[in-house]
């Protein structure tokens, strides 16, 4: 077989996923609609602010995407996010060493919960929907005991506030820089490493990948651990952004993170989807939420429009082929 | 009966849930400060039946290998609706109840139509429709409040002849009127077939679409019964996203505890009911043993984790490593 021809510009264009193109098209449409209401929607300050808010969801959705690519789902996001935020702020209260190690400690707690998910899915062969639900319940229980029994510190450290709210060069928010780094690493892992290819492979058919000599169980375990760490890291950023951690802080991130991944064209059954799609989905959802709140839409209308947009977009390009 | 082993195998999950529930409830009732009285049973029944209804609603969809993440939001929506329209003269109350049930049917039918005819994945579809139902619930009841006809509420949450909790009788009626006819009908068997293997079912001429659509509609209807019941218990309506979310999670957990397979095609609503009652009793056990309320969520979580890990016992029966995947 001949190697595939070098990609010319035209070929590159044809390879664009219709889902990703539609999602980016909708982003532009939303911005245009917004600019009819107020010209502020096209100002660089507004766009940067939106990208900053989007980075929190973006980092959490990155973990969700990795898990969805495996053909699994992570419903433990709400309380893993909360664990990340609450444990890092608690560590801040343990003196200077605790403050220095707050961020890694929070991420580590998330990785621990992710490992519990991964063991359940990879080695105990439990459906991910149910084991992550149980881990979510355990994490909630742990945090209730933690806050009630030890009354830990809940305000975030200076470092957390710096990476979540600060600006470095040219007014680019630090949170956005963090998202770009996380996203870049994810793209590299997914497209250039054996591990990344194995994730796609497992989503398409774990048996075949196992037979071709990949330790699939280890890949699944590590992927869930990474997803847990990313969720917790998202929680740390959120705690830094709000300058404190609270119990229900992760509740609002489960459904948007799944929606962002799916709107970006990834198949919920696994094995198919690109990171750029998830980026588009995250920005789309953040913009939608922002514009609906700026035009002072009531919560009622916001929820309804949010649901309708997801369904309408999926009907455009997310339909399954007619089997048989 | 030569085929008793197959029958036992088919109902193993249901029987296990039943035995576990009886054991737990016996421990609970015998340690309750007030003892095993009609009052204790009535309180436990009212709390349990609500969970049992929502678990049943989930089970219908899970049997076809689908999932309904909007169950909790349908419950919240019908709760808000019931707190607004089940009031006034007897005729109005009757109309109100019918309206609430109809709302549940419509919600279920919307889910079913999008999943079956729109060919979208059930997980994402029901997440999105759940947001819509929650929005509607908020429109009906922006702040918690409302009321419900108190005679009707007392009748459903009280006791019949001073002994039998009326809520249990209501649950039994739901089972007899909806679940048993469904299970015995051709379309109910079709739902099981779809859950086992949709492709094989289609090839055998099973009405795949009709069966998949019907389970979503029935799921919505039973969620509405649950919403009515919640209104009878609380005598108010509240549009709370947190409540909706936790009811959805409970419904999945209870169905799994009751032996319903998330891969579809096996389990029964009866099992889910005992799973729900069991889950409810776990929470109550802490109360009788005087454990600090602080530890309750953790205890419930650990029990849930342990219960779902029991599902991996089947790994010991696997001979070929490839069957793992």
GROMACS .gro file of N, CA and C in nm, chain B residues 1-10:
model
   30
  325UNK      N    1  -4.229  -2.901   3.791
  325UNK     CA    2  -4.173  -2.796   3.705
  325UNK      C    3  -4.025  -2.825   3.679
  326UNK      N    4  -3.993  -2.864   3.557
  326UNK     CA    5  -3.855  -2.897   3.526
  326UNK      C    6  -3.770  -2.772   3.510
  327UNK      N    7  -3.836  -2.660   3.476
  327UNK     CA    8  -3.758  -2.541   3.442
  327UNK      C    9  -3.740  -2.447   3.560
  328UNK      N   10  -3.750  -2.501   3.684
  328UNK     CA   11  -3.743  -2.412   3.800
  328UNK      C   12  -3.609  -2.341   3.809
  329UNK      N   13  -3.503  -2.408   3.762
  329UNK     CA   14  -3.371  -2.344   3.772
  329UNK      C   15  -3.363  -2.219   3.685
  330UNK      N   16  -3.426  -2.226   3.566
  330UNK     CA   17  -3.422  -2.109   3.479
  330UNK      C   18  -3.505  -1.996   3.539
  331UNK      N   19  -3.620  -2.036   3.595
  331UNK     CA   20  -3.706  -1.934   3.655
  331UNK      C   21  -3.635  -1.867   3.772
  332UNK      N   22  -3.565  -1.950   3.853
  332UNK     CA   23  -3.492  -1.896   3.967
  332UNK      C   24  -3.383  -1.800   3.917
  333UNK      N   25  -3.312  -1.843   3.811
  333UNK     CA   26  -3.206  -1.759   3.755
  333UNK      C   27  -3.261  -1.626   3.708
  334UNK      N   28  -3.378  -1.630   3.645
  334UNK     CA   29  -3.436  -1.509   3.589
  334UNK      C   30  -3.470  -1.410   3.700
   0.00000   0.00000   0.00000
